[in-house]
């Protein structure tokens, strides 16, 4: 049953035509069409005040590139929030390579809320004053730089939407994945039973659910220790007083 107030993502961007993009197909697309969630892409240029619809200017102090202006972006944020219930404030995110890494834990929090307002940066960045004045939470999806925040916003929204009630076919799909318990997911297999001389591990076809669970746990631990020692250290030492990170991948 569709919620009376579905989860909604509002995206502020210079390229609204990029949305919903890939979010309009597959699981997210079907959920969007059925009203399980909504997306609104708003053009930042609509808040520009000059005849050239300027949104950027040269960086103070000199340097290459351009910077998104504080006054234009602030006006765009304010316009997007008109009519919003102040008692139901939603997260305001800025996709930025200098932000905190997006984790599965943060995605779960965002999916449980009303949906975020997401600012997609461009050029050399955003005037710090609007980040401070409008309380933007900087979020990164990886230690690399993209041309703009749109692709990162698509990734964040997709990660949230798949957790919404009714989107995934099986509830267990979201609980046995990488980062759901601080570990990488175990290897998966399916038919044919023999592929280029390599069989499916016998334990997976044994019918012994306890042995299957133990095998999967051992494989998850081994993969995490080998590929993500940072996650493994947290998972192996839960009494350190720090919350186990679910995903350090950035984008």
PDB file of N, CA, C and O in Angstrom, residues 70-148:
ATOM      1  N   UNK A  70      26.852  31.986  -3.499  1.00  0.00           N
ATOM      2  CA  UNK A  70      26.070  31.732  -2.292  1.00  0.00           C
ATOM      3  C   UNK A  70      24.648  32.262  -2.434  1.00  0.00           C
ATOM      4  O   UNK A  70      23.681  31.599  -2.026  1.00  0.00           O
ATOM      5  N   UNK A  71      24.484  33.468  -3.014  1.00  0.00           N
ATOM      6  CA  UNK A  71      23.151  34.060  -3.069  1.00  0.00           C
ATOM      7  C   UNK A  71      22.213  33.281  -3.978  1.00  0.00           C
ATOM      8  O   UNK A  71      21.048  33.036  -3.635  1.00  0.00           O
ATOM      9  N   UNK A  72      22.718  32.834  -5.120  1.00  0.00           N
ATOM     10  CA  UNK A  72      21.877  32.085  -6.056  1.00  0.00           C
ATOM     11  C   UNK A  72      21.493  30.730  -5.483  1.00  0.00           C
ATOM     12  O   UNK A  72      20.326  30.327  -5.528  1.00  0.00           O
ATOM     13  N   UNK A  73      22.464  30.013  -4.923  1.00  0.00           N
ATOM     14  CA  UNK A  73      22.177  28.688  -4.394  1.00  0.00           C
ATOM     15  C   UNK A  73      21.262  28.771  -3.168  1.00  0.00           C
ATOM     16  O   UNK A  73      20.356  27.948  -2.997  1.00  0.00           O
ATOM     17  N   UNK A  74      21.481  29.773  -2.316  1.00  0.00           N
ATOM     18  CA  UNK A  74      20.618  29.946  -1.147  1.00  0.00           C
ATOM     19  C   UNK A  74      19.173  30.186  -1.582  1.00  0.00           C
ATOM     20  O   UNK A  74      18.223  29.632  -0.997  1.00  0.00           O
ATOM     21  N   UNK A  75      18.983  31.006  -2.611  1.00  0.00           N
ATOM     22  CA  UNK A  75      17.640  31.273  -3.122  1.00  0.00           C
ATOM     23  C   UNK A  75      17.006  30.005  -3.682  1.00  0.00           C
ATOM     24  O   UNK A  75      15.797  29.768  -3.509  1.00  0.00           O
ATOM     25  N   UNK A  76      17.814  29.163  -4.332  1.00  0.00           N
ATOM     26  CA  UNK A  76      17.298  27.911  -4.886  1.00  0.00           C
ATOM     27  C   UNK A  76      16.861  26.963  -3.768  1.00  0.00           C
ATOM     28  O   UNK A  76      15.825  26.290  -3.868  1.00  0.00           O
ATOM     29  N   UNK A  77      17.667  26.907  -2.710  1.00  0.00           N
ATOM     30  CA  UNK A  77      17.317  26.054  -1.565  1.00  0.00           C
ATOM     31  C   UNK A  77      16.044  26.556  -0.896  1.00  0.00           C
ATOM     32  O   UNK A  77      15.126  25.783  -0.595  1.00  0.00           O
ATOM     33  N   UNK A  78      15.965  27.854  -0.683  1.00  0.00           N
ATOM     34  CA  UNK A  78      14.791  28.436  -0.034  1.00  0.00           C
ATOM     35  C   UNK A  78      13.532  28.202  -0.858  1.00  0.00           C
ATOM     36  O   UNK A  78      12.458  27.897  -0.317  1.00  0.00           O
ATOM     37  N   UNK A  79      13.643  28.329  -2.180  1.00  0.00           N
ATOM     38  CA  UNK A  79      12.488  28.109  -3.043  1.00  0.00           C
ATOM     39  C   UNK A  79      12.026  26.655  -2.988  1.00  0.00           C
ATOM     40  O   UNK A  79      10.823  26.364  -3.020  1.00  0.00           O
ATOM     41  N   UNK A  80      12.977  25.738  -2.877  1.00  0.00           N
ATOM     42  CA  UNK A  80      12.636  24.316  -2.824  1.00  0.00           C
ATOM     43  C   UNK A  80      11.957  23.942  -1.510  1.00  0.00           C
ATOM     44  O   UNK A  80      11.239  22.943  -1.445  1.00  0.00           O
ATOM     45  N   UNK A  81      12.183  24.745  -0.483  1.00  0.00           N
ATOM     46  CA  UNK A  81      11.633  24.434   0.839  1.00  0.00           C
ATOM     47  C   UNK A  81      10.312  25.148   1.115  1.00  0.00           C
ATOM     48  O   UNK A  81       9.714  24.965   2.165  1.00  0.00           O
ATOM     49  N   UNK A  82       9.836  25.958   0.179  1.00  0.00           N
ATOM     50  CA  UNK A  82       8.552  26.641   0.366  1.00  0.00           C
ATOM     51  C   UNK A  82       7.437  25.612   0.514  1.00  0.00           C
ATOM     52  O   UNK A  82       7.322  24.673  -0.282  1.00  0.00           O
ATOM     53  N   UNK A  83       6.638  25.781   1.545  1.00  0.00           N
ATOM     54  CA  UNK A  83       5.536  24.854   1.778  1.00  0.00           C
ATOM     55  C   UNK A  83       5.901  23.638   2.604  1.00  0.00           C
ATOM     56  O   UNK A  83       5.032  22.831   2.942  1.00  0.00           O
ATOM     57  N   UNK A  84       7.198  23.480   2.934  1.00  0.00           N
ATOM     58  CA  UNK A  84       7.621  22.353   3.754  1.00  0.00           C
ATOM     59  C   UNK A  84       7.200  22.559   5.209  1.00  0.00           C
ATOM     60  O   UNK A  84       7.266  23.673   5.726  1.00  0.00           O
ATOM     61  N   UNK A  85       6.792  21.495   5.856  1.00  0.00           N
ATOM     62  CA  UNK A  85       6.423  21.547   7.271  1.00  0.00           C
ATOM     63  C   UNK A  85       7.697  21.721   8.091  1.00  0.00           C
ATOM     64  O   UNK A  85       8.565  20.853   8.078  1.00  0.00           O
ATOM     65  N   UNK A  86       7.870  22.854   8.805  1.00  0.00           N
ATOM     66  CA  UNK A  86       9.105  23.086   9.567  1.00  0.00           C
ATOM     67  C   UNK A  86       9.351  22.033  10.643  1.00  0.00           C
ATOM     68  O   UNK A  86      10.480  21.803  11.047  1.00  0.00           O
ATOM     69  N   UNK A  87       8.286  21.374  11.099  1.00  0.00           N
ATOM     70  CA  UNK A  87       8.454  20.336  12.131  1.00  0.00           C
ATOM     71  C   UNK A  87       8.966  19.037  11.539  1.00  0.00           C
ATOM     72  O   UNK A  87       9.310  18.106  12.255  1.00  0.00           O
ATOM     73  N   UNK A  88       9.001  18.960  10.201  1.00  0.00           N
ATOM     74  CA  UNK A  88       9.485  17.752   9.536  1.00  0.00           C
ATOM     75  C   UNK A  88      10.657  18.120   8.634  1.00  0.00           C
ATOM     76  O   UNK A  88      10.670  17.826   7.437  1.00  0.00           O
ATOM     77  N   UNK A  89      11.629  18.776   9.236  1.00  0.00           N
ATOM     78  CA  UNK A  89      12.807  19.207   8.481  1.00  0.00           C
ATOM     79  C   UNK A  89      13.510  18.006   7.865  1.00  0.00           C
ATOM     80  O   UNK A  89      13.711  16.981   8.518  1.00  0.00           O
ATOM     81  N   UNK A  90      13.876  18.127   6.608  1.00  0.00           N
ATOM     82  CA  UNK A  90      14.561  17.021   5.937  1.00  0.00           C
ATOM     83  C   UNK A  90      16.047  17.312   5.812  1.00  0.00           C
ATOM     84  O   UNK A  90      16.461  18.481   5.805  1.00  0.00           O
ATOM     85  N   UNK A  91      16.859  16.282   5.677  1.00  0.00           N
ATOM     86  CA  UNK A  91      18.301  16.499   5.536  1.00  0.00           C
ATOM     87  C   UNK A  91      18.613  17.293   4.276  1.00  0.00           C
ATOM     88  O   UNK A  91      17.978  17.104   3.240  1.00  0.00           O
ATOM     89  N   UNK A  92      19.594  18.181   4.396  1.00  0.00           N
ATOM     90  CA  UNK A  92      20.075  18.943   3.246  1.00  0.00           C
ATOM     91  C   UNK A  92      21.492  18.478   2.957  1.00  0.00           C
ATOM     92  O   UNK A  92      22.403  18.700   3.759  1.00  0.00           O
ATOM     93  N   UNK A  93      21.680  17.837   1.833  1.00  0.00           N
ATOM     94  CA  UNK A  93      22.954  17.229   1.502  1.00  0.00           C
ATOM     95  C   UNK A  93      23.622  17.960   0.346  1.00  0.00           C
ATOM     96  O   UNK A  93      22.958  18.435  -0.570  1.00  0.00           O
ATOM     97  N   UNK A  94      24.941  18.036   0.399  1.00  0.00           N
ATOM     98  CA  UNK A  94      25.740  18.555  -0.702  1.00  0.00           C
ATOM     99  C   UNK A  94      26.705  17.460  -1.129  1.00  0.00           C
ATOM    100  O   UNK A  94      27.549  17.019  -0.335  1.00  0.00           O
ATOM    101  N   UNK A  95      26.561  16.968  -2.355  1.00  0.00           N
ATOM    102  CA  UNK A  95      27.467  15.938  -2.850  1.00  0.00           C
ATOM    103  C   UNK A  95      28.825  16.587  -3.118  1.00  0.00           C
ATOM    104  O   UNK A  95      28.935  17.502  -3.937  1.00  0.00           O
ATOM    105  N   UNK A  96      29.838  16.119  -2.392  1.00  0.00           N
ATOM    106  CA  UNK A  96      31.144  16.777  -2.431  1.00  0.00           C
ATOM    107  C   UNK A  96      32.245  15.764  -2.124  1.00  0.00           C
ATOM    108  O   UNK A  96      32.117  14.974  -1.192  1.00  0.00           O
ATOM    109  N   UNK A  97      33.359  15.777  -2.883  1.00  0.00           N
ATOM    110  CA  UNK A  97      34.444  14.844  -2.610  1.00  0.00           C
ATOM    111  C   UNK A  97      35.121  15.073  -1.261  1.00  0.00           C
ATOM    112  O   UNK A  97      35.848  14.217  -0.778  1.00  0.00           O
ATOM    113  N   UNK A  98      34.870  16.219  -0.626  1.00  0.00           N
ATOM    114  CA  UNK A  98      35.483  16.464   0.667  1.00  0.00           C
ATOM    115  C   UNK A  98      34.521  16.110   1.822  1.00  0.00           C
ATOM    116  O   UNK A  98      34.839  16.313   2.985  1.00  0.00           O
ATOM    117  N   UNK A  99      33.358  15.591   1.477  1.00  0.00           N
ATOM    118  CA  UNK A  99      32.374  15.238   2.495  1.00  0.00           C
ATOM    119  C   UNK A  99      32.705  13.943   3.218  1.00  0.00           C
ATOM    120  O   UNK A  99      33.657  13.241   2.877  1.00  0.00           O
ATOM    121  N   UNK A 100      31.895  13.627   4.208  1.00  0.00           N
ATOM    122  CA  UNK A 100      32.050  12.359   4.910  1.00  0.00           C
ATOM    123  C   UNK A 100      31.642  11.221   3.983  1.00  0.00           C
ATOM    124  O   UNK A 100      30.654  11.329   3.259  1.00  0.00           O
ATOM    125  N   UNK A 101      32.362  10.114   4.010  1.00  0.00           N
ATOM    126  CA  UNK A 101      32.014   8.986   3.141  1.00  0.00           C
ATOM    127  C   UNK A 101      30.599   8.478   3.430  1.00  0.00           C
ATOM    128  O   UNK A 101      30.202   8.333   4.583  1.00  0.00           O
ATOM    129  N   UNK A 102      29.857   8.226   2.373  1.00  0.00           N
ATOM    130  CA  UNK A 102      28.510   7.678   2.509  1.00  0.00           C
ATOM    131  C   UNK A 102      28.608   6.232   2.983  1.00  0.00           C
ATOM    132  O   UNK A 102      29.346   5.433   2.408  1.00  0.00           O
ATOM    133  N   UNK A 103      27.867   5.898   4.020  1.00  0.00           N
ATOM    134  CA  UNK A 103      27.866   4.542   4.558  1.00  0.00           C
ATOM    135  C   UNK A 103      26.484   3.936   4.457  1.00  0.00           C
ATOM    136  O   UNK A 103      25.485   4.652   4.317  1.00  0.00           O
ATOM    137  N   UNK A 104      26.423   2.614   4.552  1.00  0.00           N
ATOM    138  CA  UNK A 104      25.128   1.945   4.529  1.00  0.00           C
ATOM    139  C   UNK A 104      24.280   2.368   5.727  1.00  0.00           C
ATOM    140  O   UNK A 104      23.059   2.481   5.620  1.00  0.00           O
ATOM    141  N   UNK A 105      24.931   2.643   6.846  1.00  0.00           N
ATOM    142  CA  UNK A 105      24.200   3.108   8.025  1.00  0.00           C
ATOM    143  C   UNK A 105      23.532   4.453   7.749  1.00  0.00           C
ATOM    144  O   UNK A 105      22.379   4.673   8.121  1.00  0.00           O
ATOM    145  N   UNK A 106      24.237   5.362   7.090  1.00  0.00           N
ATOM    146  CA  UNK A 106      23.656   6.671   6.775  1.00  0.00           C
ATOM    147  C   UNK A 106      22.549   6.520   5.736  1.00  0.00           C
ATOM    148  O   UNK A 106      21.520   7.203   5.810  1.00  0.00           O
ATOM    149  N   UNK A 107      22.747   5.630   4.756  1.00  0.00           N
ATOM    150  CA  UNK A 107      21.715   5.375   3.762  1.00  0.00           C
ATOM    151  C   UNK A 107      20.437   4.874   4.444  1.00  0.00           C
ATOM    152  O   UNK A 107      19.327   5.311   4.118  1.00  0.00           O
ATOM    153  N   UNK A 108      20.589   3.981   5.401  1.00  0.00           N
ATOM    154  CA  UNK A 108      19.430   3.450   6.118  1.00  0.00           C
ATOM    155  C   UNK A 108      18.686   4.554   6.858  1.00  0.00           C
ATOM    156  O   UNK A 108      17.452   4.591   6.871  1.00  0.00           O
ATOM    157  N   UNK A 109      19.444   5.473   7.468  1.00  0.00           N
ATOM    158  CA  UNK A 109      18.822   6.608   8.165  1.00  0.00           C
ATOM    159  C   UNK A 109      18.051   7.489   7.183  1.00  0.00           C
ATOM    160  O   UNK A 109      16.928   7.916   7.465  1.00  0.00           O
ATOM    161  N   UNK A 110      18.658   7.778   6.041  1.00  0.00           N
ATOM    162  CA  UNK A 110      18.009   8.630   5.050  1.00  0.00           C
ATOM    163  C   UNK A 110      16.755   7.969   4.482  1.00  0.00           C
ATOM    164  O   UNK A 110      15.742   8.631   4.237  1.00  0.00           O
ATOM    165  N   UNK A 111      16.811   6.651   4.263  1.00  0.00           N
ATOM    166  CA  UNK A 111      15.657   5.931   3.729  1.00  0.00           C
ATOM    167  C   UNK A 111      14.503   5.902   4.718  1.00  0.00           C
ATOM    168  O   UNK A 111      13.338   5.827   4.313  1.00  0.00           O
ATOM    169  N   UNK A 112      14.812   5.982   6.001  1.00  0.00           N
ATOM    170  CA  UNK A 112      13.772   5.949   7.034  1.00  0.00           C
ATOM    171  C   UNK A 112      13.114   7.307   7.244  1.00  0.00           C
ATOM    172  O   UNK A 112      12.090   7.403   7.925  1.00  0.00           O
ATOM    173  N   UNK A 113      13.675   8.361   6.648  1.00  0.00           N
ATOM    174  CA  UNK A 113      13.138   9.708   6.814  1.00  0.00           C
ATOM    175  C   UNK A 113      12.225  10.105   5.672  1.00  0.00           C
ATOM    176  O   UNK A 113      11.805   9.261   4.861  1.00  0.00           O
ATOM    177  N   UNK A 114      11.910  11.393   5.577  1.00  0.00           N
ATOM    178  CA  UNK A 114      10.992  11.872   4.534  1.00  0.00           C
ATOM    179  C   UNK A 114      11.628  11.983   3.159  1.00  0.00           C
ATOM    180  O   UNK A 114      10.923  12.146   2.161  1.00  0.00           O
ATOM    181  N   UNK A 115      12.953  11.903   3.104  1.00  0.00           N
ATOM    182  CA  UNK A 115      13.678  12.090   1.850  1.00  0.00           C
ATOM    183  C   UNK A 115      14.478  13.377   1.900  1.00  0.00           C
ATOM    184  O   UNK A 115      14.041  14.362   2.496  1.00  0.00           O
ATOM    185  N   UNK A 116      15.670  13.410   1.305  1.00  0.00           N
ATOM    186  CA  UNK A 116      16.557  14.571   1.412  1.00  0.00           C
ATOM    187  C   UNK A 116      16.396  15.590   0.303  1.00  0.00           C
ATOM    188  O   UNK A 116      15.832  15.314  -0.751  1.00  0.00           O
ATOM    189  N   UNK A 117      16.915  16.779   0.583  1.00  0.00           N
ATOM    190  CA  UNK A 117      17.162  17.774  -0.447  1.00  0.00           C
ATOM    191  C   UNK A 117      18.644  17.649  -0.778  1.00  0.00           C
ATOM    192  O   UNK A 117      19.486  17.720   0.118  1.00  0.00           O
ATOM    193  N   UNK A 118      18.963  17.448  -2.046  1.00  0.00           N
ATOM    194  CA  UNK A 118      20.343  17.187  -2.454  1.00  0.00           C
ATOM    195  C   UNK A 118      20.825  18.273  -3.395  1.00  0.00           C
ATOM    196  O   UNK A 118      20.202  18.539  -4.428  1.00  0.00           O
ATOM    197  N   UNK A 119      21.937  18.908  -3.043  1.00  0.00           N
ATOM    198  CA  UNK A 119      22.562  19.914  -3.896  1.00  0.00           C
ATOM    199  C   UNK A 119      23.700  19.257  -4.677  1.00  0.00           C
ATOM    200  O   UNK A 119      24.566  18.606  -4.090  1.00  0.00           O
ATOM    201  N   UNK A 120      23.668  19.422  -5.977  1.00  0.00           N
ATOM    202  CA  UNK A 120      24.728  18.876  -6.833  1.00  0.00           C
ATOM    203  C   UNK A 120      25.708  19.991  -7.171  1.00  0.00           C
ATOM    204  O   UNK A 120      25.352  20.937  -7.894  1.00  0.00           O
ATOM    205  N   UNK A 121      26.906  19.886  -6.648  1.00  0.00           N
ATOM    206  CA  UNK A 121      27.915  20.888  -6.912  1.00  0.00           C
ATOM    207  C   UNK A 121      28.452  20.804  -8.334  1.00  0.00           C
ATOM    208  O   UNK A 121      28.329  19.783  -9.000  1.00  0.00           O
ATOM    209  N   UNK A 122      29.056  21.883  -8.776  1.00  0.00           N
ATOM    210  CA  UNK A 122      29.714  21.941 -10.086  1.00  0.00           C
ATOM    211  C   UNK A 122      30.902  22.864  -9.973  1.00  0.00           C
ATOM    212  O   UNK A 122      31.120  23.507  -8.943  1.00  0.00           O
ATOM    213  N   UNK A 123      31.681  22.959 -11.011  1.00  0.00           N
ATOM    214  CA  UNK A 123      32.848  23.843 -11.072  1.00  0.00           C
ATOM    215  C   UNK A 123      33.851  23.473  -9.977  1.00  0.00           C
ATOM    216  O   UNK A 123      34.075  22.306  -9.709  1.00  0.00           O
ATOM    217  N   UNK A 124      34.433  24.503  -9.324  1.00  0.00           N
ATOM    218  CA  UNK A 124      35.436  24.247  -8.297  1.00  0.00           C
ATOM    219  C   UNK A 124      34.821  24.032  -6.921  1.00  0.00           C
ATOM    220  O   UNK A 124      35.529  23.721  -5.965  1.00  0.00           O
ATOM    221  N   UNK A 125      33.507  24.214  -6.814  1.00  0.00           N
ATOM    222  CA  UNK A 125      32.870  24.020  -5.520  1.00  0.00           C
ATOM    223  C   UNK A 125      31.769  25.032  -5.273  1.00  0.00           C
ATOM    224  O   UNK A 125      31.291  25.704  -6.195  1.00  0.00           O
ATOM    225  N   UNK A 126      31.375  25.124  -4.004  1.00  0.00           N
ATOM    226  CA  UNK A 126      30.261  25.976  -3.584  1.00  0.00           C
ATOM    227  C   UNK A 126      30.770  26.969  -2.546  1.00  0.00           C
ATOM    228  O   UNK A 126      31.585  26.617  -1.678  1.00  0.00           O
ATOM    229  N   UNK A 127      30.310  28.194  -2.618  1.00  0.00           N
ATOM    230  CA  UNK A 127      30.664  29.218  -1.635  1.00  0.00           C
ATOM    231  C   UNK A 127      30.386  28.683  -0.228  1.00  0.00           C
ATOM    232  O   UNK A 127      29.273  28.249   0.076  1.00  0.00           O
ATOM    233  N   UNK A 128      31.403  28.695   0.617  1.00  0.00           N
ATOM    234  CA  UNK A 128      31.290  28.124   1.960  1.00  0.00           C
ATOM    235  C   UNK A 128      30.170  28.768   2.772  1.00  0.00           C
ATOM    236  O   UNK A 128      29.563  28.127   3.635  1.00  0.00           O
ATOM    237  N   UNK A 129      29.876  30.018   2.502  1.00  0.00           N
ATOM    238  CA  UNK A 129      28.872  30.728   3.296  1.00  0.00           C
ATOM    239  C   UNK A 129      27.485  30.119   3.164  1.00  0.00           C
ATOM    240  O   UNK A 129      26.719  30.076   4.133  1.00  0.00           O
ATOM    241  N   UNK A 130      27.133  29.612   1.976  1.00  0.00           N
ATOM    242  CA  UNK A 130      25.816  28.998   1.826  1.00  0.00           C
ATOM    243  C   UNK A 130      25.801  27.604   2.453  1.00  0.00           C
ATOM    244  O   UNK A 130      24.777  27.151   2.970  1.00  0.00           O
ATOM    245  N   UNK A 131      26.942  26.931   2.435  1.00  0.00           N
ATOM    246  CA  UNK A 131      27.036  25.638   3.119  1.00  0.00           C
ATOM    247  C   UNK A 131      26.745  25.820   4.598  1.00  0.00           C
ATOM    248  O   UNK A 131      25.962  25.058   5.206  1.00  0.00           O
ATOM    249  N   UNK A 132      27.338  26.839   5.181  1.00  0.00           N
ATOM    250  CA  UNK A 132      27.138  27.112   6.612  1.00  0.00           C
ATOM    251  C   UNK A 132      25.743  27.649   6.901  1.00  0.00           C
ATOM    252  O   UNK A 132      25.067  27.207   7.844  1.00  0.00           O
ATOM    253  N   UNK A 133      25.290  28.597   6.093  1.00  0.00           N
ATOM    254  CA  UNK A 133      24.016  29.273   6.366  1.00  0.00           C
ATOM    255  C   UNK A 133      22.812  28.366   6.179  1.00  0.00           C
ATOM    256  O   UNK A 133      21.803  28.507   6.878  1.00  0.00           O
ATOM    257  N   UNK A 134      22.894  27.418   5.260  1.00  0.00           N
ATOM    258  CA  UNK A 134      21.762  26.535   5.002  1.00  0.00           C
ATOM    259  C   UNK A 134      21.974  25.134   5.572  1.00  0.00           C
ATOM    260  O   UNK A 134      21.176  24.233   5.322  1.00  0.00           O
ATOM    261  N   UNK A 135      23.020  24.964   6.358  1.00  0.00           N
ATOM    262  CA  UNK A 135      23.230  23.692   7.054  1.00  0.00           C
ATOM    263  C   UNK A 135      23.377  22.501   6.128  1.00  0.00           C
ATOM    264  O   UNK A 135      22.765  21.452   6.364  1.00  0.00           O
ATOM    265  N   UNK A 136      24.189  22.635   5.082  1.00  0.00           N
ATOM    266  CA  UNK A 136      24.375  21.539   4.143  1.00  0.00           C
ATOM    267  C   UNK A 136      25.346  20.497   4.709  1.00  0.00           C
ATOM    268  O   UNK A 136      26.443  20.832   5.160  1.00  0.00           O
ATOM    269  N   UNK A 137      24.934  19.251   4.688  1.00  0.00           N
ATOM    270  CA  UNK A 137      25.786  18.127   5.107  1.00  0.00           C
ATOM    271  C   UNK A 137      26.540  17.626   3.883  1.00  0.00           C
ATOM    272  O   UNK A 137      25.927  17.117   2.936  1.00  0.00           O
ATOM    273  N   UNK A 138      27.852  17.763   3.896  1.00  0.00           N
ATOM    274  CA  UNK A 138      28.647  17.329   2.745  1.00  0.00           C
ATOM    275  C   UNK A 138      28.832  15.814   2.774  1.00  0.00           C
ATOM    276  O   UNK A 138      29.234  15.245   3.786  1.00  0.00           O
ATOM    277  N   UNK A 139      28.529  15.185   1.641  1.00  0.00           N
ATOM    278  CA  UNK A 139      28.562  13.729   1.526  1.00  0.00           C
ATOM    279  C   UNK A 139      29.400  13.347   0.312  1.00  0.00           C
ATOM    280  O   UNK A 139      29.253  13.929  -0.765  1.00  0.00           O
ATOM    281  N   UNK A 140      30.263  12.359   0.494  1.00  0.00           N
ATOM    282  CA  UNK A 140      31.120  11.869  -0.584  1.00  0.00           C
ATOM    283  C   UNK A 140      30.819  10.402  -0.864  1.00  0.00           C
ATOM    284  O   UNK A 140      30.523   9.642   0.045  1.00  0.00           O
ATOM    285  N   UNK A 141      30.903  10.007  -2.130  1.00  0.00           N
ATOM    286  CA  UNK A 141      30.735   8.587  -2.458  1.00  0.00           C
ATOM    287  C   UNK A 141      32.054   7.932  -2.862  1.00  0.00           C
ATOM    288  O   UNK A 141      32.075   6.813  -3.344  1.00  0.00           O
ATOM    289  N   UNK A 142      33.167   8.633  -2.665  1.00  0.00           N
ATOM    290  CA  UNK A 142      34.449   8.013  -2.981  1.00  0.00           C
ATOM    291  C   UNK A 142      35.582   9.018  -3.049  1.00  0.00           C
ATOM    292  O   UNK A 142      35.360  10.213  -3.188  1.00  0.00           O
ATOM    293  N   UNK A 143      36.770   8.501  -2.952  1.00  0.00           N
ATOM    294  CA  UNK A 143      37.953   9.357  -2.978  1.00  0.00           C
ATOM    295  C   UNK A 143      38.399   9.621  -4.414  1.00  0.00           C
ATOM    296  O   UNK A 143      39.467   9.192  -4.855  1.00  0.00           O
ATOM    297  N   UNK A 144      37.539  10.306  -5.129  1.00  0.00           N
ATOM    298  CA  UNK A 144      37.831  10.707  -6.508  1.00  0.00           C
ATOM    299  C   UNK A 144      36.929  11.891  -6.828  1.00  0.00           C
ATOM    300  O   UNK A 144      36.012  12.213  -6.076  1.00  0.00           O
ATOM    301  N   UNK A 145      37.195  12.552  -7.939  1.00  0.00           N
ATOM    302  CA  UNK A 145      36.450  13.763  -8.293  1.00  0.00           C
ATOM    303  C   UNK A 145      35.640  13.515  -9.559  1.00  0.00           C
ATOM    304  O   UNK A 145      36.170  13.026 -10.563  1.00  0.00           O
ATOM    305  N   UNK A 146      34.359  13.855  -9.517  1.00  0.00           N
ATOM    306  CA  UNK A 146      33.475  13.763 -10.670  1.00  0.00           C
ATOM    307  C   UNK A 146      33.296  15.148 -11.288  1.00  0.00           C
ATOM    308  O   UNK A 146      33.670  16.155 -10.692  1.00  0.00           O
ATOM    309  N   UNK A 147      32.691  15.211 -12.454  1.00  0.00           N
ATOM    310  CA  UNK A 147      32.436  16.498 -13.101  1.00  0.00           C
ATOM    311  C   UNK A 147      31.406  17.316 -12.340  1.00  0.00           C
ATOM    312  O   UNK A 147      31.374  18.540 -12.428  1.00  0.00           O
ATOM    313  N   UNK A 148      30.551  16.637 -11.611  1.00  0.00           N
ATOM    314  CA  UNK A 148      29.521  17.305 -10.824  1.00  0.00           C
ATOM    315  C   UNK A 148      28.878  16.317  -9.876  1.00  0.00           C
ATOM    316  O   UNK A 148      29.179  15.120  -9.902  1.00  0.00           O
TER     317      UNK A 148
END
